[in-house]
mmCIF file with all atom_site columns, C-alpha atoms and ligand atoms in Angstrom:
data_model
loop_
_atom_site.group_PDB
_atom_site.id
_atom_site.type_symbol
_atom_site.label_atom_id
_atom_site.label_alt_id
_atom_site.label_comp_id
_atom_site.label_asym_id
_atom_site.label_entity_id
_atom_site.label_seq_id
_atom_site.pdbx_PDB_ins_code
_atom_site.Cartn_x
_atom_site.Cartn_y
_atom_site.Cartn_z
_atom_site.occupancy
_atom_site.B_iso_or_equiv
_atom_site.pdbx_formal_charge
_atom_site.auth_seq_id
_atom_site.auth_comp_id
_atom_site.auth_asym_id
_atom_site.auth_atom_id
_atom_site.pdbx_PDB_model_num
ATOM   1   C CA  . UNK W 1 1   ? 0.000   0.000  0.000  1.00 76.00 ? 1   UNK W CA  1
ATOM   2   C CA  . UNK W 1 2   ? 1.295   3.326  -0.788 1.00 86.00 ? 2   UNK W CA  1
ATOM   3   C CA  . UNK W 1 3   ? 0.760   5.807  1.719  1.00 94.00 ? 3   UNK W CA  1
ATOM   4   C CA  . UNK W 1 4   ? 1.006   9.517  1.645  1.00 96.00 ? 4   UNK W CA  1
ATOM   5   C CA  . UNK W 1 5   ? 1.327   11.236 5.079  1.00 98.00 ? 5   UNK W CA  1
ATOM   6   C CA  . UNK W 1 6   ? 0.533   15.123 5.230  1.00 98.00 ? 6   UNK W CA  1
ATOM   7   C CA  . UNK W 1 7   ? 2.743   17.081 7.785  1.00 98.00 ? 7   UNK W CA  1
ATOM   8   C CA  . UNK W 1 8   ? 1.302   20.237 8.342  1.00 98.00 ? 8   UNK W CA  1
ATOM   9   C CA  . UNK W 1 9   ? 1.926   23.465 10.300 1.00 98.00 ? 9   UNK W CA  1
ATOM   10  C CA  . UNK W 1 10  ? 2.453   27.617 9.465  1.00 98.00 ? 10  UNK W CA  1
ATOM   11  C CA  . UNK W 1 11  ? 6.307   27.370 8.820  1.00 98.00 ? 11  UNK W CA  1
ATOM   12  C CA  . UNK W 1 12  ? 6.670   30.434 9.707  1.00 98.00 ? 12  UNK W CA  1
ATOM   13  C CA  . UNK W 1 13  ? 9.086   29.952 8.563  1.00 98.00 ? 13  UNK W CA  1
ATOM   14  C CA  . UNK W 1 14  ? 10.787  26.018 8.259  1.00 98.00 ? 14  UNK W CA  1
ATOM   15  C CA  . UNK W 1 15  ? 13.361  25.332 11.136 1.00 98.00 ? 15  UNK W CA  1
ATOM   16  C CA  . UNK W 1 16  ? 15.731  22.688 11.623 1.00 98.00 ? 16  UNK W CA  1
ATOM   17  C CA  . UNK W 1 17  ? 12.897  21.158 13.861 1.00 97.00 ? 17  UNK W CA  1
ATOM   18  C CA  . UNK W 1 18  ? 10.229  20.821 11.251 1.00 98.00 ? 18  UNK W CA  1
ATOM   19  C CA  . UNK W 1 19  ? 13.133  19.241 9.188  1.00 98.00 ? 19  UNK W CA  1
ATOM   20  C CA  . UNK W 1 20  ? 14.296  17.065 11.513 1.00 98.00 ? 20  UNK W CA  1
ATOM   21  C CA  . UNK W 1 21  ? 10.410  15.587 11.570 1.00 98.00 ? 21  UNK W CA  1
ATOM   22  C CA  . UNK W 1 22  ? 10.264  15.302 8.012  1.00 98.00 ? 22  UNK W CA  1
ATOM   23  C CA  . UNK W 1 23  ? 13.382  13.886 7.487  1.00 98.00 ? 23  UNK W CA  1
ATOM   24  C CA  . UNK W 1 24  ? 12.470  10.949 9.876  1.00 98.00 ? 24  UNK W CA  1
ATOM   25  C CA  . UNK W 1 25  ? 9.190   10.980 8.236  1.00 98.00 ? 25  UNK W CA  1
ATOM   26  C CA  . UNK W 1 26  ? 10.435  10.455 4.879  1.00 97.00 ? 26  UNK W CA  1
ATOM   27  C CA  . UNK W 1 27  ? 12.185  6.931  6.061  1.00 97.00 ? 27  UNK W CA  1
ATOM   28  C CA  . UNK W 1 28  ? 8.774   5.599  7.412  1.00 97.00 ? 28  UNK W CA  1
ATOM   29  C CA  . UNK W 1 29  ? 5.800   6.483  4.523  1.00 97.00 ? 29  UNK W CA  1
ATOM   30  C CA  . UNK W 1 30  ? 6.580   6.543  0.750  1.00 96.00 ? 30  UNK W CA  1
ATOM   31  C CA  . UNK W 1 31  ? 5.117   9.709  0.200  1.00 97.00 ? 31  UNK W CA  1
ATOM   32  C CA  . UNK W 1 32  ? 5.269   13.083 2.255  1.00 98.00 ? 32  UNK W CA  1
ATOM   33  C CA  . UNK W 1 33  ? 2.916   15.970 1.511  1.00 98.00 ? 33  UNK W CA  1
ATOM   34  C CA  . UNK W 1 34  ? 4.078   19.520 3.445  1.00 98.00 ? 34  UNK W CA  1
ATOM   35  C CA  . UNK W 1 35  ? 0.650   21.184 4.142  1.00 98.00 ? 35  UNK W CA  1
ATOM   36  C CA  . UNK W 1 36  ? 1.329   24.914 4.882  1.00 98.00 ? 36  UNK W CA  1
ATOM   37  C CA  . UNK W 1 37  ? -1.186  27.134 6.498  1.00 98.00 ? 37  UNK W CA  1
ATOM   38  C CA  . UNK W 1 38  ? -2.215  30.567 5.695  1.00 95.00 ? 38  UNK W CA  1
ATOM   39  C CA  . UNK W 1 39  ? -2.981  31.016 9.444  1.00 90.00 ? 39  UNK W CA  1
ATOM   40  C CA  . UNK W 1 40  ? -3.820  34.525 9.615  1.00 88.00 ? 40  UNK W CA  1
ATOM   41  C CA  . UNK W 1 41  ? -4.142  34.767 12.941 1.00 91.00 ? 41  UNK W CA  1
ATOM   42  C CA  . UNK W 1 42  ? -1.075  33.964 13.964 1.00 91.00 ? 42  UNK W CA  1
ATOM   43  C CA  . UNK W 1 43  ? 0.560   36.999 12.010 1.00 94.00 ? 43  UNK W CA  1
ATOM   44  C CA  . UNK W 1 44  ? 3.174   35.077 9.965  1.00 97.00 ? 44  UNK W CA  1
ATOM   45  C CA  . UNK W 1 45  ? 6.256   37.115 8.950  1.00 97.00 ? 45  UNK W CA  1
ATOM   46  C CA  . UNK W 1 46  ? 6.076   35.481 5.798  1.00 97.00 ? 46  UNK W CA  1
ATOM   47  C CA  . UNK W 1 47  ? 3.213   35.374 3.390  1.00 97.00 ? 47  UNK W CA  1
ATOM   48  C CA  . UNK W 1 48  ? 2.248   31.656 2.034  1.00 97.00 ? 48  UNK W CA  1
ATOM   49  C CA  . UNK W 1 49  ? 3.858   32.326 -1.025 1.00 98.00 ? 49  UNK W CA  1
ATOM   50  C CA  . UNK W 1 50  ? 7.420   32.520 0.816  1.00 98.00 ? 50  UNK W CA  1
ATOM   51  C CA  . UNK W 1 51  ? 6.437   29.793 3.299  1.00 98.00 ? 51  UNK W CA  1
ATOM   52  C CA  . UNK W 1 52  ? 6.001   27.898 0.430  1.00 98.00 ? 52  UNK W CA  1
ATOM   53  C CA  . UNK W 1 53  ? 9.266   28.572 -1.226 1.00 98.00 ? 53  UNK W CA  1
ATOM   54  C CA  . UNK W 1 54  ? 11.080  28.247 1.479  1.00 98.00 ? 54  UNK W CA  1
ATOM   55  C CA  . UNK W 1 55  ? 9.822   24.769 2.097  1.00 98.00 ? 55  UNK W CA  1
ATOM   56  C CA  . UNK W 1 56  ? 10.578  24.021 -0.955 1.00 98.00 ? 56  UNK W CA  1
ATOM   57  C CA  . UNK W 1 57  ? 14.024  24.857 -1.231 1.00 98.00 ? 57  UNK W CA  1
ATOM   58  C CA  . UNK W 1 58  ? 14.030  23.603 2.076  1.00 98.00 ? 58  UNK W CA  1
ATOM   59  C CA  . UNK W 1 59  ? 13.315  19.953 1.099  1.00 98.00 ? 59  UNK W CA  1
ATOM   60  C CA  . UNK W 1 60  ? 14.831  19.818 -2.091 1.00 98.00 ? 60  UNK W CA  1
ATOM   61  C CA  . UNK W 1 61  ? 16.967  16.862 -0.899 1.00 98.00 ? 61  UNK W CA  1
ATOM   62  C CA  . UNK W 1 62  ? 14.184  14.696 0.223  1.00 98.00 ? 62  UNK W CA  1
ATOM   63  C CA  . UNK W 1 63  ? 12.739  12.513 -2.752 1.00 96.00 ? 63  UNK W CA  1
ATOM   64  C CA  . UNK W 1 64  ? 9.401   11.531 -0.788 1.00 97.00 ? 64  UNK W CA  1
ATOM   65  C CA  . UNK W 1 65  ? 8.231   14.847 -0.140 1.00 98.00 ? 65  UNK W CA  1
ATOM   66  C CA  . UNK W 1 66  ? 6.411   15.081 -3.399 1.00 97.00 ? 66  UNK W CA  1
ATOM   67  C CA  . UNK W 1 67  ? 4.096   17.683 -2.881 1.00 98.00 ? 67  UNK W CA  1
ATOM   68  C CA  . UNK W 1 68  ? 4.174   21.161 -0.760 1.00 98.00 ? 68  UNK W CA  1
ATOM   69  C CA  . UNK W 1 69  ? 0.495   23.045 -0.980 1.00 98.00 ? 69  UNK W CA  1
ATOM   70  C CA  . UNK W 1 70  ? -1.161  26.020 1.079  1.00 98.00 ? 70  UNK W CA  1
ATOM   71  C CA  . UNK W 1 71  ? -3.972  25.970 2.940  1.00 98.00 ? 71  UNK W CA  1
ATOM   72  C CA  . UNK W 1 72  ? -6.716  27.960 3.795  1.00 96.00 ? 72  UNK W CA  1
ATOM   73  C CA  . UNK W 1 73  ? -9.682  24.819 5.193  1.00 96.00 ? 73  UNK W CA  1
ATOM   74  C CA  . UNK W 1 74  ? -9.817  22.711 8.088  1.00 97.00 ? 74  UNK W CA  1
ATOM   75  C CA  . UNK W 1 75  ? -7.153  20.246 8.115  1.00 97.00 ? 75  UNK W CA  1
ATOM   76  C CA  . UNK W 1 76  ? -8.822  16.870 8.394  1.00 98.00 ? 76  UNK W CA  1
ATOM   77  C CA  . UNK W 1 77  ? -10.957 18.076 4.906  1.00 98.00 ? 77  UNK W CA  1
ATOM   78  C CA  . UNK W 1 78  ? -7.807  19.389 3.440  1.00 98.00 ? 78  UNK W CA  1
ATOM   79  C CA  . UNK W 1 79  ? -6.441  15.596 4.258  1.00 98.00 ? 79  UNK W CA  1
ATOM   80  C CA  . UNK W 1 80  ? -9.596  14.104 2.793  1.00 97.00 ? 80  UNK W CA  1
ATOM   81  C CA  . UNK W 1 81  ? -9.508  16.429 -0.128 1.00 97.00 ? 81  UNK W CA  1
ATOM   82  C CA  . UNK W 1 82  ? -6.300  14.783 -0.654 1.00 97.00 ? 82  UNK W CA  1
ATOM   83  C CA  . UNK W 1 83  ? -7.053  11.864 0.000  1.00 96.00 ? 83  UNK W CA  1
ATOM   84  C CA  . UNK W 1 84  ? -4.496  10.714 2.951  1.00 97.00 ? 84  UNK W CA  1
ATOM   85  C CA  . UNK W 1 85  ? -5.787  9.220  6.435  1.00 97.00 ? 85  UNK W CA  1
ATOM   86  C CA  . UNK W 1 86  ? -2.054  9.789  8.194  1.00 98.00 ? 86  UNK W CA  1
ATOM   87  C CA  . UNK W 1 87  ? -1.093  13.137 9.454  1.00 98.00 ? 87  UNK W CA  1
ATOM   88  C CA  . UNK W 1 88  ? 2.282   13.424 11.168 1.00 98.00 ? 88  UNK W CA  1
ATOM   89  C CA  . UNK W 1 89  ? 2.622   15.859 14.137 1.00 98.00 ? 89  UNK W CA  1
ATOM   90  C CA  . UNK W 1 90  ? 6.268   16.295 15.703 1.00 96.00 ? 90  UNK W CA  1
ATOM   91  C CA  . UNK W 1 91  ? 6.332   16.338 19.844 1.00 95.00 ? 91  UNK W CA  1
ATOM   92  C CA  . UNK W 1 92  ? 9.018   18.807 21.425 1.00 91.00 ? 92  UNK W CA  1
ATOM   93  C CA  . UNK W 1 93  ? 7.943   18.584 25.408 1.00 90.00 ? 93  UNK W CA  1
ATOM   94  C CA  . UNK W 1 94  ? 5.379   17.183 27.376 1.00 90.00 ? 94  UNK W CA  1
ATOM   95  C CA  . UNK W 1 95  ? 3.755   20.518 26.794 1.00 90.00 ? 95  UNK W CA  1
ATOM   96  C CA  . UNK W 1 96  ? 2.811   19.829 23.334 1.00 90.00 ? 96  UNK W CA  1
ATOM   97  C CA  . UNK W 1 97  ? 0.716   16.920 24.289 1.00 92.00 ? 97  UNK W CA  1
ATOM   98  C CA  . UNK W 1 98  ? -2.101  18.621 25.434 1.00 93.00 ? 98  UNK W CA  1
ATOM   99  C CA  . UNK W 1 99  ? -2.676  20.477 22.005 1.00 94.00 ? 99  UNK W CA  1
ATOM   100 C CA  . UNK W 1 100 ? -2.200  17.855 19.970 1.00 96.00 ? 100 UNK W CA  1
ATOM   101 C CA  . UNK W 1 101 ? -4.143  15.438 21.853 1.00 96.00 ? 101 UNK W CA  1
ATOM   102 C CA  . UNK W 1 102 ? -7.390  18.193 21.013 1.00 97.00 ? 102 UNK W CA  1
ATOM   103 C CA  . UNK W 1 103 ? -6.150  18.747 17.715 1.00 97.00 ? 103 UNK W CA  1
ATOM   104 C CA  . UNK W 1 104 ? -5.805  15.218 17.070 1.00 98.00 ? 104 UNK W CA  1
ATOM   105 C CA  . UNK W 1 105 ? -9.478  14.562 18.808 1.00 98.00 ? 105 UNK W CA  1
ATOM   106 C CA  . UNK W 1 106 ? -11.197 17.088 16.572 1.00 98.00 ? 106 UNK W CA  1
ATOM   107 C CA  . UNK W 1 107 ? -9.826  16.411 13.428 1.00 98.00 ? 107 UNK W CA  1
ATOM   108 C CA  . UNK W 1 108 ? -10.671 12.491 13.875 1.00 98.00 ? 108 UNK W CA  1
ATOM   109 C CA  . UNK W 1 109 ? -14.547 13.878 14.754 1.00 98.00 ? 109 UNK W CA  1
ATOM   110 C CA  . UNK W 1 110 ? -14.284 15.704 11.191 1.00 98.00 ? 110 UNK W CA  1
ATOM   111 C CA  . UNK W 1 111 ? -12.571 12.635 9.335  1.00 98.00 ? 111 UNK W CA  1
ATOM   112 C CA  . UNK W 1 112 ? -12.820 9.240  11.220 1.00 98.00 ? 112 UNK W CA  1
ATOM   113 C CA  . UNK W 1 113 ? -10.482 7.761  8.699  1.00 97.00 ? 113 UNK W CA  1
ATOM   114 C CA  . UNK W 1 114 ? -7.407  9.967  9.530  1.00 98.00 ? 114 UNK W CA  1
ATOM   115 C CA  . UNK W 1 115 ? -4.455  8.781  12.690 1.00 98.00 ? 115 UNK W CA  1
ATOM   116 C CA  . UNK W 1 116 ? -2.817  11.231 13.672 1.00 98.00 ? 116 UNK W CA  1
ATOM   117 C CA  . UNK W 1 117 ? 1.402   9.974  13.883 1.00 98.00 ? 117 UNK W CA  1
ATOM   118 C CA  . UNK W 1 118 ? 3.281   11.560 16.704 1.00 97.00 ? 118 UNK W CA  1
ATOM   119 C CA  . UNK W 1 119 ? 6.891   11.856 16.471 1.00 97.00 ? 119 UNK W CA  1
ATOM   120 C CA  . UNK W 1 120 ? 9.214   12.641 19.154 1.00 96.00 ? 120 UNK W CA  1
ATOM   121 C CA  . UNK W 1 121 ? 11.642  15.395 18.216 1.00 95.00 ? 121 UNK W CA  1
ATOM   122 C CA  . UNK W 1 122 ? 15.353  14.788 17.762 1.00 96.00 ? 122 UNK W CA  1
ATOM   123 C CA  . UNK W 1 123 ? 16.753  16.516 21.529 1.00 93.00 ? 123 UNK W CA  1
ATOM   124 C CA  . UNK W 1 124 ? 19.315  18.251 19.896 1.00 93.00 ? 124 UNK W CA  1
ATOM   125 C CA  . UNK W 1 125 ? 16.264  20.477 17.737 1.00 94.00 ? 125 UNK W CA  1
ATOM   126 C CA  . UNK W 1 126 ? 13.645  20.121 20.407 1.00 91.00 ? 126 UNK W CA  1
ATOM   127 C CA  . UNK W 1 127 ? 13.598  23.455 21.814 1.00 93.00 ? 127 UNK W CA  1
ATOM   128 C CA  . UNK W 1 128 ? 13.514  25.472 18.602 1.00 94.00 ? 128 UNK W CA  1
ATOM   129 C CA  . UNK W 1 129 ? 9.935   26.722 17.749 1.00 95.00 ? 129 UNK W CA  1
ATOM   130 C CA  . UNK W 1 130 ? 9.724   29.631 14.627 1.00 97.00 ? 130 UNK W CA  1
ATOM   131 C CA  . UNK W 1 131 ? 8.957   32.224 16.917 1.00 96.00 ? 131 UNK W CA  1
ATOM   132 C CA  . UNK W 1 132 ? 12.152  32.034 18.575 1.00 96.00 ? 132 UNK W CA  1
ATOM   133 C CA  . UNK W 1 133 ? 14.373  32.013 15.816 1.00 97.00 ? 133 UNK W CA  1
ATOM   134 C CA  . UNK W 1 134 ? 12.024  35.303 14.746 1.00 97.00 ? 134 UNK W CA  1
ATOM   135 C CA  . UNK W 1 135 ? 13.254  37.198 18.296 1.00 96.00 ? 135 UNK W CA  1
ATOM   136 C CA  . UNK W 1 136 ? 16.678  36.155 17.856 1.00 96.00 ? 136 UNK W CA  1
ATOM   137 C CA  . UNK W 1 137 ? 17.046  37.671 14.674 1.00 95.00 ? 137 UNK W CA  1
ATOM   138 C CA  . UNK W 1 138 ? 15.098  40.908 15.473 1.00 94.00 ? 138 UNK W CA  1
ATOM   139 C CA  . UNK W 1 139 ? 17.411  41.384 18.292 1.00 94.00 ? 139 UNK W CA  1
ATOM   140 C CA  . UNK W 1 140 ? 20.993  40.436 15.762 1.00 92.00 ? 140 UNK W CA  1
ATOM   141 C CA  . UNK W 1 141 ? 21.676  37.559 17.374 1.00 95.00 ? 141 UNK W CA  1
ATOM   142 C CA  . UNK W 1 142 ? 22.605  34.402 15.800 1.00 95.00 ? 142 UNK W CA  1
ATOM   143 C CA  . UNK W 1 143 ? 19.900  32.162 13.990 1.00 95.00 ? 143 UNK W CA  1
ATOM   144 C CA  . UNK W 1 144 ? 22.662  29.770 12.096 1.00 94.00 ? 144 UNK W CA  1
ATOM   145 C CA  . UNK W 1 145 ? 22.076  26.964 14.220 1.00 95.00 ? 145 UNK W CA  1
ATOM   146 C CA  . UNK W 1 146 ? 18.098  26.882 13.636 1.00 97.00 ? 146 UNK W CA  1
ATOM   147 C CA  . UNK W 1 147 ? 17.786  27.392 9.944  1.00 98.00 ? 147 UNK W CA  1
ATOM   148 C CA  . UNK W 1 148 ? 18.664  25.974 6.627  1.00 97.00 ? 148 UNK W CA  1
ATOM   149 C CA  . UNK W 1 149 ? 21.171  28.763 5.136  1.00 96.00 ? 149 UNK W CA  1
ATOM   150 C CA  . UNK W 1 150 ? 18.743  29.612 2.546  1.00 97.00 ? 150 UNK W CA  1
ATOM   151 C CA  . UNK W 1 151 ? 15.885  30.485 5.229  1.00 98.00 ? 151 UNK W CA  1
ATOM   152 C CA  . UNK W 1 152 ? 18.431  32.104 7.261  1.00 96.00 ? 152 UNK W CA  1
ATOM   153 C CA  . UNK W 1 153 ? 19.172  34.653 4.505  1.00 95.00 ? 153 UNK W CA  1
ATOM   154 C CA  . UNK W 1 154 ? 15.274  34.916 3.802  1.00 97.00 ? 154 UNK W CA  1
ATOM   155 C CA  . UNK W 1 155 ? 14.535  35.989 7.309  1.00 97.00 ? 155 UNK W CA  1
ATOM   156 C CA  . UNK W 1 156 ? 17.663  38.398 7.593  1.00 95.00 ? 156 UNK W CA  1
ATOM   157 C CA  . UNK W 1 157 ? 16.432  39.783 4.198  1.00 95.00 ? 157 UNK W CA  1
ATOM   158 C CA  . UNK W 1 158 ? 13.183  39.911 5.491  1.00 95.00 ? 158 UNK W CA  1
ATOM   159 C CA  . UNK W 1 159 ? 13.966  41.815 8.515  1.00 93.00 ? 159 UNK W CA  1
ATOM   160 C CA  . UNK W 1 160 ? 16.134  44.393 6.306  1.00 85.00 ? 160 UNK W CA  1
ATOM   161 C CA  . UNK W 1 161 ? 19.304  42.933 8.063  1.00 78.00 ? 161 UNK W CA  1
ATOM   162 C CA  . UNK W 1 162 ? 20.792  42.170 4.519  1.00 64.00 ? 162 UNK W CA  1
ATOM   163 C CA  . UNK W 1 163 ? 20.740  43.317 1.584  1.00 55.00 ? 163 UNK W CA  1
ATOM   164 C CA  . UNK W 1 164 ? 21.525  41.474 -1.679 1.00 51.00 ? 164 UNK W CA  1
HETATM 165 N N1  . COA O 2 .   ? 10.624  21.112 16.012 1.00 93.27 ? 201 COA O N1  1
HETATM 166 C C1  . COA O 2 .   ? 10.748  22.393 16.285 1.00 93.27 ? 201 COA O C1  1
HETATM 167 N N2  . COA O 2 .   ? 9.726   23.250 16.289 1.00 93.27 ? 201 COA O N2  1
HETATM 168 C C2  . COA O 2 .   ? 8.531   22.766 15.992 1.00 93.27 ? 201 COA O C2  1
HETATM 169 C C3  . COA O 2 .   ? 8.323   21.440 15.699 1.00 93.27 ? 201 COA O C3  1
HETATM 170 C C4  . COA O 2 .   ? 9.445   20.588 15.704 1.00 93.27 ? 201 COA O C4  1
HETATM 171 N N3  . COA O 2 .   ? 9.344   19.304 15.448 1.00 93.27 ? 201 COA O N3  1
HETATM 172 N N4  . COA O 2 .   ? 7.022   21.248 15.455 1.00 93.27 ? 201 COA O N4  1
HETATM 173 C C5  . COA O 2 .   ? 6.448   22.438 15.621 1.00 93.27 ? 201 COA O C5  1
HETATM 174 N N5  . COA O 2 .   ? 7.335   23.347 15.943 1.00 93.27 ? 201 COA O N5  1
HETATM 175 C C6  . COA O 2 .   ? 7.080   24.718 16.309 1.00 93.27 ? 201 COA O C6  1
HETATM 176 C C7  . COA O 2 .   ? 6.761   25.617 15.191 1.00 93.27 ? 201 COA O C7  1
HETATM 177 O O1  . COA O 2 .   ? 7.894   26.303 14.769 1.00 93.27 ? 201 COA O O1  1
HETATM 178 C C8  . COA O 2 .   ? 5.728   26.521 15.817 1.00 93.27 ? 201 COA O C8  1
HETATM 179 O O2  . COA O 2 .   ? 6.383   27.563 16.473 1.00 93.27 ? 201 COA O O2  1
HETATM 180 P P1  . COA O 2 .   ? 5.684   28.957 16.681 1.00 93.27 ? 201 COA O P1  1
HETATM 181 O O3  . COA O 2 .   ? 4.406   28.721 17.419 1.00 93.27 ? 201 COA O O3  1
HETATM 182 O O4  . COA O 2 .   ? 6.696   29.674 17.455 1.00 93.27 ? 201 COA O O4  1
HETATM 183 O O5  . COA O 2 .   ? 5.450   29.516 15.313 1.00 93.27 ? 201 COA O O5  1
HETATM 184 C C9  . COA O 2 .   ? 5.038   25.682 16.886 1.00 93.27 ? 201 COA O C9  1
HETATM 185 O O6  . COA O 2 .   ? 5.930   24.664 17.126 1.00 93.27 ? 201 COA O O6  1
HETATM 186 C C10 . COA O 2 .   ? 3.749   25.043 16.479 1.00 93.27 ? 201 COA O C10 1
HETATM 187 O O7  . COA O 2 .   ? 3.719   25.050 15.117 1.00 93.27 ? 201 COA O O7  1
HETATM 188 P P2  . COA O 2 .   ? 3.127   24.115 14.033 1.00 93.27 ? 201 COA O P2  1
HETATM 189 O O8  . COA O 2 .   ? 3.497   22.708 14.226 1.00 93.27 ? 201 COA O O8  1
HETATM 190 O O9  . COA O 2 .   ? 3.465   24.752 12.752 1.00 93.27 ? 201 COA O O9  1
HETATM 191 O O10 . COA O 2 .   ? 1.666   24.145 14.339 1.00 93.27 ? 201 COA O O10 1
HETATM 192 P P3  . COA O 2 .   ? 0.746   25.364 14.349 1.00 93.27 ? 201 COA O P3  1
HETATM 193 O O11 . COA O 2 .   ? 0.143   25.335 15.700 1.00 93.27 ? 201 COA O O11 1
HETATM 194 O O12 . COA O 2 .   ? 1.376   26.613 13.906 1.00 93.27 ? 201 COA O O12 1
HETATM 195 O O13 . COA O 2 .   ? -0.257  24.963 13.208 1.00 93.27 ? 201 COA O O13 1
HETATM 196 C C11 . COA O 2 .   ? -1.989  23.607 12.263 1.00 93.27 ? 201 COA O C11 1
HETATM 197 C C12 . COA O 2 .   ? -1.039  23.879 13.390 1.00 93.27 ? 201 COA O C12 1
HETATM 198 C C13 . COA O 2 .   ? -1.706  24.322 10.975 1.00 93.27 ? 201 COA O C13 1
HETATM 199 C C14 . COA O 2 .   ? -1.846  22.147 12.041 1.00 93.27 ? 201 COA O C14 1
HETATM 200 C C15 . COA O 2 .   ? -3.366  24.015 12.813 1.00 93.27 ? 201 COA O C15 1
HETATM 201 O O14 . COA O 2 .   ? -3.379  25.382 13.105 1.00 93.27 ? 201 COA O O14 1
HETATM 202 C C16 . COA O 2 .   ? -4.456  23.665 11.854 1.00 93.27 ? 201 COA O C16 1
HETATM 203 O O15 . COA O 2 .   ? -4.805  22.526 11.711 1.00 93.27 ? 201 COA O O15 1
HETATM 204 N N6  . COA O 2 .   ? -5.038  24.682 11.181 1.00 93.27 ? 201 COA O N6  1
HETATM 205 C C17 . COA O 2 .   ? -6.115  24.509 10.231 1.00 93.27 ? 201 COA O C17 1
HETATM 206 C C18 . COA O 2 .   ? -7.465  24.722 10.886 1.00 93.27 ? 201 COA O C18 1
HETATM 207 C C19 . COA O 2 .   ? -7.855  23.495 11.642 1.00 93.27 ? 201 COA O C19 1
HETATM 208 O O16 . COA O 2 .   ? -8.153  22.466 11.092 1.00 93.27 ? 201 COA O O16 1
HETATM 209 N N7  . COA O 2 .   ? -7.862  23.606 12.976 1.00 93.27 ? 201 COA O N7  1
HETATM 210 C C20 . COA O 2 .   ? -8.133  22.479 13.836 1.00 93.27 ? 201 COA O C20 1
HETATM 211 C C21 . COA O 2 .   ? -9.585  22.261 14.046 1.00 93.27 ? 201 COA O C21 1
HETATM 212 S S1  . COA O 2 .   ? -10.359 23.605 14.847 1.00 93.27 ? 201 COA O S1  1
#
């Protein structure tokens, strides 16, 4: 059986984390589809159209993610829509669990069909979340360590700390 698994999230934009979980993602379902969303009300520093990019570039190396889409819907119809019962959700701390437990409740109300896959993150990347790497950078320091080097130069750019 071929199975595609959707990751989603804002990406706001794609850390080292998020990578890390769809890296190890990659090795466990033959297909991998990024689901980014618009998520307006968390105020994302880059529009979808850069999240998107940025993804992309992101996971250029990684043959099984074969599709990276927007979204602006409820994620267990987006997952119908597309036709995948697995979504993949990484874990940082104990403190996620109580999120994505709801999360995980709801969207199985909307879409019976669809498990939720919880993967523990790597320690090493577990305490980076994209709105820390966004106050590091607004305050100069350094963000190398978080972010592929493309992204890095994105955010810099987009925070008018370089200039091509
Ligand atoms: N390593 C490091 N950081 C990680 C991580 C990992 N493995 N996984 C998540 N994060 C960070 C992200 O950077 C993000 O940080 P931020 O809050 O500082 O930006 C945070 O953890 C959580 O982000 P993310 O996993 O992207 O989830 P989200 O809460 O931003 O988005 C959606 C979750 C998109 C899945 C959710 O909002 C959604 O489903 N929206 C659609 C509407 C819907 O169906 N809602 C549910 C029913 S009401």
């Amino acid at each position: 059986m071929n199975t595609t698994a959707i990751y989603p999230g804002t990406f706001d934009p794609i850390t080292f984390g998020h990578l890390d979980i769809i890296t190890r993602a990659t090795k466990i379902f033959d297909s991998i589809t990024i689901a980014i969303s618009n998520n307006f009300k968390k105020k994302p520093i880059f529009n979808l159209k850069e999240r998107i990019e940025l993804t992309r570039i992101a996971t250029l190396h990684l043959k099984n993610v074969k599709k990276i889409l927007g979204f602006n819907d409820l994620l267990a119809n987006l997952a119908k829509k597309e036709k995948s019962h697995v979504l993949i959700r990484g874990v940082r701390t104990i403190f996620d669990f109580d999120y994505e437990i709801k999360l995980a409740a709801i969207n199985k109300q909307i879409y019976p069909e669809l498990e939720s896959v919880f993967l523990l993150s790597s320690k090493e990347v577990s305490f980076i979340s994209s709105s820390f790497v966004k106050e590091i950078a607004r305050y100069k320091g350094n963000i190398k360590p978080y972010l592929p080097k493309e992204v890095h130069f994105a955010l810099l750019k987009k925070l008018n700390f370089y200039k091509k």
